[in-house]
Tab-separated table of C-alpha atoms in Angstrom:
chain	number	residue	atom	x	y	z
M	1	UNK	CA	-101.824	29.211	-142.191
M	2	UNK	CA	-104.884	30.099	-143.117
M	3	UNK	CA	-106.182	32.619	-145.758
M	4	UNK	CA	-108.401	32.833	-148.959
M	5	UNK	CA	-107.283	29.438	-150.600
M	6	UNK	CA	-108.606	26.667	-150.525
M	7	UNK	CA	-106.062	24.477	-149.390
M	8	UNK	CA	-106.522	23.386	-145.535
M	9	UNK	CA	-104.346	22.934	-142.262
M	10	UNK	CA	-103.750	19.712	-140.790
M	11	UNK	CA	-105.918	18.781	-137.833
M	12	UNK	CA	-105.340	16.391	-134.932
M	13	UNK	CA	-106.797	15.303	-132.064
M	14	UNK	CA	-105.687	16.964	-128.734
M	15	UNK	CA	-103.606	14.205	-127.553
M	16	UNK	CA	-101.999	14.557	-130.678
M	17	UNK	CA	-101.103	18.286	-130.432
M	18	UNK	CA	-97.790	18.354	-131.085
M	19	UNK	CA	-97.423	14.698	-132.975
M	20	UNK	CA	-97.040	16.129	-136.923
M	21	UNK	CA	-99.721	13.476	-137.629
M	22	UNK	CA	-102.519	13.539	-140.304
M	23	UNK	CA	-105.991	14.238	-140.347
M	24	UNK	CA	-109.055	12.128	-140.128
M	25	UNK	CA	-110.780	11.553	-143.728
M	26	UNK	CA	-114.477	13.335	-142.364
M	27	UNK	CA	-116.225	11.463	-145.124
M	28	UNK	CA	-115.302	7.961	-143.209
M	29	UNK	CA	-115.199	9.632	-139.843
M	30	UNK	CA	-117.639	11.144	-137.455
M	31	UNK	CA	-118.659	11.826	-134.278
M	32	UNK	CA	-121.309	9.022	-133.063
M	33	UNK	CA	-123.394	11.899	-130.837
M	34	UNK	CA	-122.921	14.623	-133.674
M	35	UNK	CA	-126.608	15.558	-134.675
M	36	UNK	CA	-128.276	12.874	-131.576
M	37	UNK	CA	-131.985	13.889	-131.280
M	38	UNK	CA	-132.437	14.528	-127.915
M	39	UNK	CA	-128.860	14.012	-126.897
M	40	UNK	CA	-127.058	16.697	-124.203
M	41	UNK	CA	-123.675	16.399	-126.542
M	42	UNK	CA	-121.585	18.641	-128.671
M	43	UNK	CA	-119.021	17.798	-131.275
M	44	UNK	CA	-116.657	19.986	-131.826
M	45	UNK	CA	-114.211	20.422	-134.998
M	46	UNK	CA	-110.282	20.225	-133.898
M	47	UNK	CA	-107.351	21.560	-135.882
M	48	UNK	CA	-103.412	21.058	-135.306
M	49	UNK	CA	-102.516	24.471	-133.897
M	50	UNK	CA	-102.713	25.518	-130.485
M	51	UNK	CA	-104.639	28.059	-130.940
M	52	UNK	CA	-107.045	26.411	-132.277
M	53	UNK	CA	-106.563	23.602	-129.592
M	54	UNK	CA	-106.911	26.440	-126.896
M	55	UNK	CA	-110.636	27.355	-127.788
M	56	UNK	CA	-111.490	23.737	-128.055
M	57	UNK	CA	-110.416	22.984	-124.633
M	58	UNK	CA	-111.873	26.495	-122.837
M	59	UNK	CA	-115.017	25.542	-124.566
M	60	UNK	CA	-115.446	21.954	-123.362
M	61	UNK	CA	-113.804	22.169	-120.173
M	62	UNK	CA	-117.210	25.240	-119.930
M	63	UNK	CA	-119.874	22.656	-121.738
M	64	UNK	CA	-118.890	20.011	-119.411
M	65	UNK	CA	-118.311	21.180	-115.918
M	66	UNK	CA	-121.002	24.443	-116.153
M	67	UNK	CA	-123.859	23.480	-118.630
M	68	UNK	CA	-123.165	19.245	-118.188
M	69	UNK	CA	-122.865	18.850	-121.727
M	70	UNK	CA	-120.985	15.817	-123.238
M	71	UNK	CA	-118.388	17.206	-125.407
M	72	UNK	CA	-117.159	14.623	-128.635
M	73	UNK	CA	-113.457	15.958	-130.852
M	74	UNK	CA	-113.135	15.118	-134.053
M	75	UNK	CA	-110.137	15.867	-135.951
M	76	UNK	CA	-110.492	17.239	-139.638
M	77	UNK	CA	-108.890	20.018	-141.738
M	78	UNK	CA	-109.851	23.306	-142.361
M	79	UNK	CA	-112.107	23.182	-145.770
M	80	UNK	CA	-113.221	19.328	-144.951
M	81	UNK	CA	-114.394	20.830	-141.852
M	82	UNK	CA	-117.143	22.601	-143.717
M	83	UNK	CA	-118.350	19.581	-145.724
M	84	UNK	CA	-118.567	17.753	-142.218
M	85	UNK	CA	-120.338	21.150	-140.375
M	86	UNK	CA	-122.802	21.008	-143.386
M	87	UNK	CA	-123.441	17.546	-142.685
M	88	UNK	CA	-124.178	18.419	-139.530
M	89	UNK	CA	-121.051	15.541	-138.392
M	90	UNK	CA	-119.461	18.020	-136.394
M	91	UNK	CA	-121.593	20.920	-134.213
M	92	UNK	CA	-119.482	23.932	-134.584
M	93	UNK	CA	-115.991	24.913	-135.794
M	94	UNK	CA	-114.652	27.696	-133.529
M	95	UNK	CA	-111.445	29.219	-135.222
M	96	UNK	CA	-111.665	29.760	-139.207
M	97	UNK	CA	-109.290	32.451	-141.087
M	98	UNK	CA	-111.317	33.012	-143.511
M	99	UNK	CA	-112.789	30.534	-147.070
M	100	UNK	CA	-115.077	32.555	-148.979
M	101	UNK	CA	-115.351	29.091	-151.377
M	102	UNK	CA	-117.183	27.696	-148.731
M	103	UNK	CA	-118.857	30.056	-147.039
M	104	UNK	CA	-120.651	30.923	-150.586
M	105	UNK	CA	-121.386	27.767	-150.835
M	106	UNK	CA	-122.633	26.483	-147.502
M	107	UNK	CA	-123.766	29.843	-145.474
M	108	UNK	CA	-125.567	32.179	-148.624
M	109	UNK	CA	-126.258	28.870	-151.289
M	110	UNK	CA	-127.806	26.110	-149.016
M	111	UNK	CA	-128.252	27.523	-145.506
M	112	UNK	CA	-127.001	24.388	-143.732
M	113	UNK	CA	-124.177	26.489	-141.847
M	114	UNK	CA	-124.576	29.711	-139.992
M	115	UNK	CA	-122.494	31.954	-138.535
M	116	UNK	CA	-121.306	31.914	-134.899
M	117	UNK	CA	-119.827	35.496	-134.286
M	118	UNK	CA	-116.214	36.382	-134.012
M	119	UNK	CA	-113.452	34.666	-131.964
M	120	UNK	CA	-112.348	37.600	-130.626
M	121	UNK	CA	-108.812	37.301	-131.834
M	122	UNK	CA	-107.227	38.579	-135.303
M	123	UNK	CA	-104.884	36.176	-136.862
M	124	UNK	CA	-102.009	37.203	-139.157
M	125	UNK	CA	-99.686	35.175	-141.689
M	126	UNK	CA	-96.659	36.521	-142.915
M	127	UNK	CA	-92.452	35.898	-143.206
M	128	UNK	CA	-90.447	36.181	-140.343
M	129	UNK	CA	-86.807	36.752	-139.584
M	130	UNK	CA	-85.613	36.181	-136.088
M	131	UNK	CA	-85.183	39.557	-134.401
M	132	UNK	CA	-81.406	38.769	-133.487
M	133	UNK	CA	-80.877	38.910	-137.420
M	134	UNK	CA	-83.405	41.817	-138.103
M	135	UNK	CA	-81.139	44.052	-135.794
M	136	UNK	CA	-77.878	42.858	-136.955
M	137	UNK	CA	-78.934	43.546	-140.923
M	138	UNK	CA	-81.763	45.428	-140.855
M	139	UNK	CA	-82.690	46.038	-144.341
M	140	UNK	CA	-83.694	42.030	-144.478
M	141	UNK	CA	-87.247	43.195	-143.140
M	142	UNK	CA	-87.818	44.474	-146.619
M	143	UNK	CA	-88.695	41.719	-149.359
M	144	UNK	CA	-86.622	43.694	-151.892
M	145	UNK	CA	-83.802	42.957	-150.201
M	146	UNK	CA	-84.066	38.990	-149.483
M	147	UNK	CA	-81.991	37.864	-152.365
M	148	UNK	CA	-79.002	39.834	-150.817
M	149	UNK	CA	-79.205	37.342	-148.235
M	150	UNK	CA	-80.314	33.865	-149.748
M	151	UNK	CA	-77.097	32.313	-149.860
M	152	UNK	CA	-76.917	32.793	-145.608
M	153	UNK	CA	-80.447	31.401	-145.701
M	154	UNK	CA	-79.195	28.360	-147.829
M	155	UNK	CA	-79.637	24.720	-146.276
M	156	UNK	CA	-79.112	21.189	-147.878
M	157	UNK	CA	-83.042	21.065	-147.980
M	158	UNK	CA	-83.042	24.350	-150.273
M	159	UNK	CA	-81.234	23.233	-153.161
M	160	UNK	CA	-78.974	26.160	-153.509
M	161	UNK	CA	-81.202	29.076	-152.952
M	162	UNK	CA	-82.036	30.428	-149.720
M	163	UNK	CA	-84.780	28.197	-147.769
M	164	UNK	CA	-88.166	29.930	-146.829
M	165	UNK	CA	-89.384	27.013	-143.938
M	166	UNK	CA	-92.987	26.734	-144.193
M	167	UNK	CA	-94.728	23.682	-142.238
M	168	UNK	CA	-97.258	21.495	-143.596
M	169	UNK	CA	-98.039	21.480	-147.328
M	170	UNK	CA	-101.862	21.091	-145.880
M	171	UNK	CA	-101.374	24.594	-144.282
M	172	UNK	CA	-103.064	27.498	-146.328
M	173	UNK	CA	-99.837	29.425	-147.511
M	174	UNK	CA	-99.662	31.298	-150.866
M	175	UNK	CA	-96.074	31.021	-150.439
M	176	UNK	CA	-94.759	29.271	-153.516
M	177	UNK	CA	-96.686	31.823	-155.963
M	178	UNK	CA	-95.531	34.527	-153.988
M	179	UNK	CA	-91.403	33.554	-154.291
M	180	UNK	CA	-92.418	32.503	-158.330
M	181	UNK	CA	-94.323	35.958	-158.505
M	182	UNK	CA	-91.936	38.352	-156.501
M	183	UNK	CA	-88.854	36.521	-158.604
M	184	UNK	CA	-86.985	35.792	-155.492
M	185	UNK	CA	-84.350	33.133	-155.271
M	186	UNK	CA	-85.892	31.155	-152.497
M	187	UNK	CA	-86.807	27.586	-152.168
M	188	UNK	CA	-90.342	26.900	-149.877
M	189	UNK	CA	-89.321	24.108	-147.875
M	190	UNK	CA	-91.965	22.273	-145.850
M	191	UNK	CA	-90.954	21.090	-142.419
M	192	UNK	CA	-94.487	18.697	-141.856
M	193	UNK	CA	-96.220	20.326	-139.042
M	194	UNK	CA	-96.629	22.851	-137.141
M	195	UNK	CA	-95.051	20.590	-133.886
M	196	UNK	CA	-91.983	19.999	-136.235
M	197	UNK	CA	-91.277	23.643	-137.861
M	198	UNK	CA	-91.052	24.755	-134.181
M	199	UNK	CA	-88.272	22.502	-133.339
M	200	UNK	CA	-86.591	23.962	-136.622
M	201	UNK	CA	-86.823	27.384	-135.685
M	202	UNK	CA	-86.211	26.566	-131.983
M	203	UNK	CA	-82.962	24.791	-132.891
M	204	UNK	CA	-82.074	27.863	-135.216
M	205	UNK	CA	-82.732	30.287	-132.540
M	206	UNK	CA	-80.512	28.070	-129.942
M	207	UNK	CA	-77.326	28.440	-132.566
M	208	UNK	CA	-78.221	31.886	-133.529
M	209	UNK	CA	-78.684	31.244	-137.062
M	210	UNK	CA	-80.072	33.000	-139.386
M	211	UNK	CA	-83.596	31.736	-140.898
M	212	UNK	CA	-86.676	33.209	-143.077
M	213	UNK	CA	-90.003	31.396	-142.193
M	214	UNK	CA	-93.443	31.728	-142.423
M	215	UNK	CA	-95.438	32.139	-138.661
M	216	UNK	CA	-98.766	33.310	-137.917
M	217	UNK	CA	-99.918	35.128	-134.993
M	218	UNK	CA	-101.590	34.568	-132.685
M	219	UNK	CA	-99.257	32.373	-131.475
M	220	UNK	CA	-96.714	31.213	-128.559
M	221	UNK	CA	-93.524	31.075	-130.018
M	222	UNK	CA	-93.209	34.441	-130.438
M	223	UNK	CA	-92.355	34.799	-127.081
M	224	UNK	CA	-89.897	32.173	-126.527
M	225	UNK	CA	-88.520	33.695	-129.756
M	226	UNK	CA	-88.439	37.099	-130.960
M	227	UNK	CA	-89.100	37.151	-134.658
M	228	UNK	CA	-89.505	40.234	-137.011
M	229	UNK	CA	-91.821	40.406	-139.925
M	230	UNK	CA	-90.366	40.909	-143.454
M	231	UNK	CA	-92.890	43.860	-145.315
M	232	UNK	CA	-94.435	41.890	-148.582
M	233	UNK	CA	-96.181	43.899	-151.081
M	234	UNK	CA	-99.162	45.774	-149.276
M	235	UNK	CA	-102.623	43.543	-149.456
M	236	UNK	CA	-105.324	45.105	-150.795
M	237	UNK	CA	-108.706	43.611	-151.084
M	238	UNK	CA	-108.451	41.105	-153.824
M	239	UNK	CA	-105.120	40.771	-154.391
M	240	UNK	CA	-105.360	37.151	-153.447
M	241	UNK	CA	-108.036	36.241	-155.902
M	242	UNK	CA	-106.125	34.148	-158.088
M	243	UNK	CA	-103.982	31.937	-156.203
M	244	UNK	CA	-101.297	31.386	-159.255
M	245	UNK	CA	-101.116	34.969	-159.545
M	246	UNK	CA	-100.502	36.216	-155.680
M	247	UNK	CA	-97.740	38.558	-155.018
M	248	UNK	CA	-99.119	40.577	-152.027
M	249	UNK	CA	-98.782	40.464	-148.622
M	250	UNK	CA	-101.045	37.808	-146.451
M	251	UNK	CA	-104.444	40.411	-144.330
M	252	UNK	CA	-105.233	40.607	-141.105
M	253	UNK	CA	-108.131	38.523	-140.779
M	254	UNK	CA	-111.029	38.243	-137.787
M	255	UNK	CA	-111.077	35.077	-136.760
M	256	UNK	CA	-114.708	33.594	-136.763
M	257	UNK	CA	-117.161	30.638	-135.610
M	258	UNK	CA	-119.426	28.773	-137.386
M	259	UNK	CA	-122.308	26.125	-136.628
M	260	UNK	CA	-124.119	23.562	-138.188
M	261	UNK	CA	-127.619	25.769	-139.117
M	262	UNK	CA	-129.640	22.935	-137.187
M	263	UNK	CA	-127.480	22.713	-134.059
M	264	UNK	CA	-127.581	26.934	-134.119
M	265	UNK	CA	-131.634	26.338	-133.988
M	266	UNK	CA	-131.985	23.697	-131.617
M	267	UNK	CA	-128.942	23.227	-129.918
M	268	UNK	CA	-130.193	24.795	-126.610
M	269	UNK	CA	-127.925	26.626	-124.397
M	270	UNK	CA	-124.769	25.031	-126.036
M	271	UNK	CA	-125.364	26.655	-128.887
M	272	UNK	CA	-125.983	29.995	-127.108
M	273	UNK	CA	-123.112	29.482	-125.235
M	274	UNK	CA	-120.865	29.248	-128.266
M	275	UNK	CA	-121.883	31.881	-129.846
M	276	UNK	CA	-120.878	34.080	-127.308
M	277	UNK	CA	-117.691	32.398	-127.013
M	278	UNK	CA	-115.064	35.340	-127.356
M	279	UNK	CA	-111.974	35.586	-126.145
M	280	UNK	CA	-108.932	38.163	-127.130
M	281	UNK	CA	-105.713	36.889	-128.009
M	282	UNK	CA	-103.826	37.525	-124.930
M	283	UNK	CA	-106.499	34.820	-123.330
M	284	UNK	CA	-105.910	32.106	-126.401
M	285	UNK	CA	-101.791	32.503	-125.897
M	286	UNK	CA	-102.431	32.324	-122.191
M	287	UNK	CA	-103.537	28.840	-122.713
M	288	UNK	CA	-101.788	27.866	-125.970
M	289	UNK	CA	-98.458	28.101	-123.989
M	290	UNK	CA	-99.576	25.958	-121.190
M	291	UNK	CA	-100.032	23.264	-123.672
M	292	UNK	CA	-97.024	23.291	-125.623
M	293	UNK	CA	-94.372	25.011	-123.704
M	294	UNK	CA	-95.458	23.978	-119.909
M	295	UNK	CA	-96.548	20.664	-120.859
M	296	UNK	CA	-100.346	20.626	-119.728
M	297	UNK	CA	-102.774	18.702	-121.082
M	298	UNK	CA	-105.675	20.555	-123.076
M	299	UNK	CA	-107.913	19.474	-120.237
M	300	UNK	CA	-105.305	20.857	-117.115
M	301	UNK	CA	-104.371	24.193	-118.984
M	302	UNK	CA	-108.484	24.870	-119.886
M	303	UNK	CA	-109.114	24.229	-115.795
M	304	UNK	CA	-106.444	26.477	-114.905
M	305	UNK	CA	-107.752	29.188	-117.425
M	306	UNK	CA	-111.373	29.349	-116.221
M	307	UNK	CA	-110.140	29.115	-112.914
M	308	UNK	CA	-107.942	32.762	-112.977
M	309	UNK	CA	-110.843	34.396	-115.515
M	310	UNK	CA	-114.116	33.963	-114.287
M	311	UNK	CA	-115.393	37.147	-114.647
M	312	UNK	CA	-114.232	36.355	-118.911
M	313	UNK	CA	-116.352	33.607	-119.520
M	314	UNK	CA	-119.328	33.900	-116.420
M	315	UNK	CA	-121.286	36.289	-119.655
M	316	UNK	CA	-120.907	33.286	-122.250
M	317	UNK	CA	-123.250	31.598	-119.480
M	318	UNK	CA	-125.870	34.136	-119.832
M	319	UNK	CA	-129.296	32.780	-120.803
């Protein structure tokens, strides 16, 4: 959900994981110990998906219990996120996929954001079959061939054309050019959230039907269910320029950190410590399915983590 557009994913609060519900306005909210003089405290930038939730909890479960930091959430989308990092209202944002807009703007223009260093982890957009389909009719995993199957993919929601299930209109998706640009006869419909667009495709997968959506790795679901990527147009550097004009396939893009530039000065070993944050992606899924698929709070599945991985995260310590 989250490539060179500007639009922005939906964040939430942790308690509000899997809730669907909007984010907070950062121009009337902040964190009260964001940017306190003298203050042991971190404020950290949440988003809606778990994986996103994962690094959040790892990181203040660490700043808490090992460097007795006070850790502060706020919840704010992706590209407000920036505004509020420049501001210095949040401390650090620890999973973006990529805004060149902004990081113009706030990183190489003004200097009041810096970079953190990479997550670790390589996230991926793209449209997905489930793989009980892709082996039944396997020429589906090739865009030219979608149409062939739009009327299967049809719902009431879809309006006679098959139905490509995307999940909040706040996520960063370049679908709607792409179906306009690649002359397909597909509707994008928009389940809400990221919470809700799983219980589509979980119910689908239950009945064995057939479905087109788009996912993003890393992420959980895929192995609860299998799904198989359809091949878009190969991406080539620049190909998603113009946003009205996209009719490529979504890039593989390092995932990276970013700080307020004043926190990444003076923000002591916190700061340190999140800039060596780095994880891979089998660690973030480890986590991300202890939260939504065993239940655990943010808090419980971050403890249980650091617990099993010491040897991981004992280097992010490091003075």
């Amino acid at each position: 959900m989250r490539v060179r557009t500007t639009s922005a994913v939906a964040g939430v609060s942790a308690l509000l994981l899997l809730s669907g519900c909007g984010a907070a306005d950062m121009t009337r909210q902040a964190s009260p110990f964001a940017g306190a003089r003298g203050a042991r405290t971190v404020t950290l930038s949440v988003q809606s998906w778990v994986g996103a939730q994962s690094n959040v909890a790892v990181a203040q479960y660490l700043l808490e219990h090992e460097l007795d930091y006070r850790v502060d959430t706020v919840q704010v989308d992706e590209v407000p996120a920036w505004d509020a990092l420049s501001q210095g209202r949040v401390d650090a944002v620890l999973e973006d996929w990529g805004h060149p807009d902004q990081e113009k703007r706030y990183v190489e223009d003004k200097g009041t954001i810096t970079p953190g260093g990479d997550l670790g982890v390589t996230g991926h957009i793209g449209w997905y079959v489930p793989t009980y389909f892709a082996k039944e009719h396997p020429d589906v995993t090739d865009w030219k061939n979608l149409d062939k199957y739009a009327d299967r993919l049809r719902t009431p929601e879809s309006g006679g054309k098959g139905q490509l299930l995307d999940g909040s209109p706040s996520y960063v998706t370049n679908d709607k050019a792409l179906v306009d640009n690649l002359r397909l006869n597909y509707q994008v419909v928009f389940a809400g959230s990221e919470a809700a667009q799983i219980t589509q495709m979980k119910q689908f997968a239950k009945e064995k039907k057939p479905f087109l959506t788009y996912w993003y790795s890393p992420q959980w679901l895929f192995e609860k269910v299998p799904l198989t990527e359809v091949k878009l147009p190969a991406y080539k550097e620049g190909c998603d320029a113009d946003a009205a004009k996209v009719a490529c396939a979504y890039p593989h893009t390092p995932l990276k950190k970013y700080l307020n530039a004043e926190f990444a000065k003076s923000g002591g070993r916190a700061a340190a410590f999140l800039k060596k944050f780095r994880w891979t992606t089998e660690d973030q899924n480890e986590v991300s399915l202890m939260i939504a698929d065993d239940r655990l709070t943010p808090q419980e599945a971050a403890q249980k983590w650091v617990e099993r991985h010491r040897s991981t995260w004992r280097p992010w310590l490091a003075s």
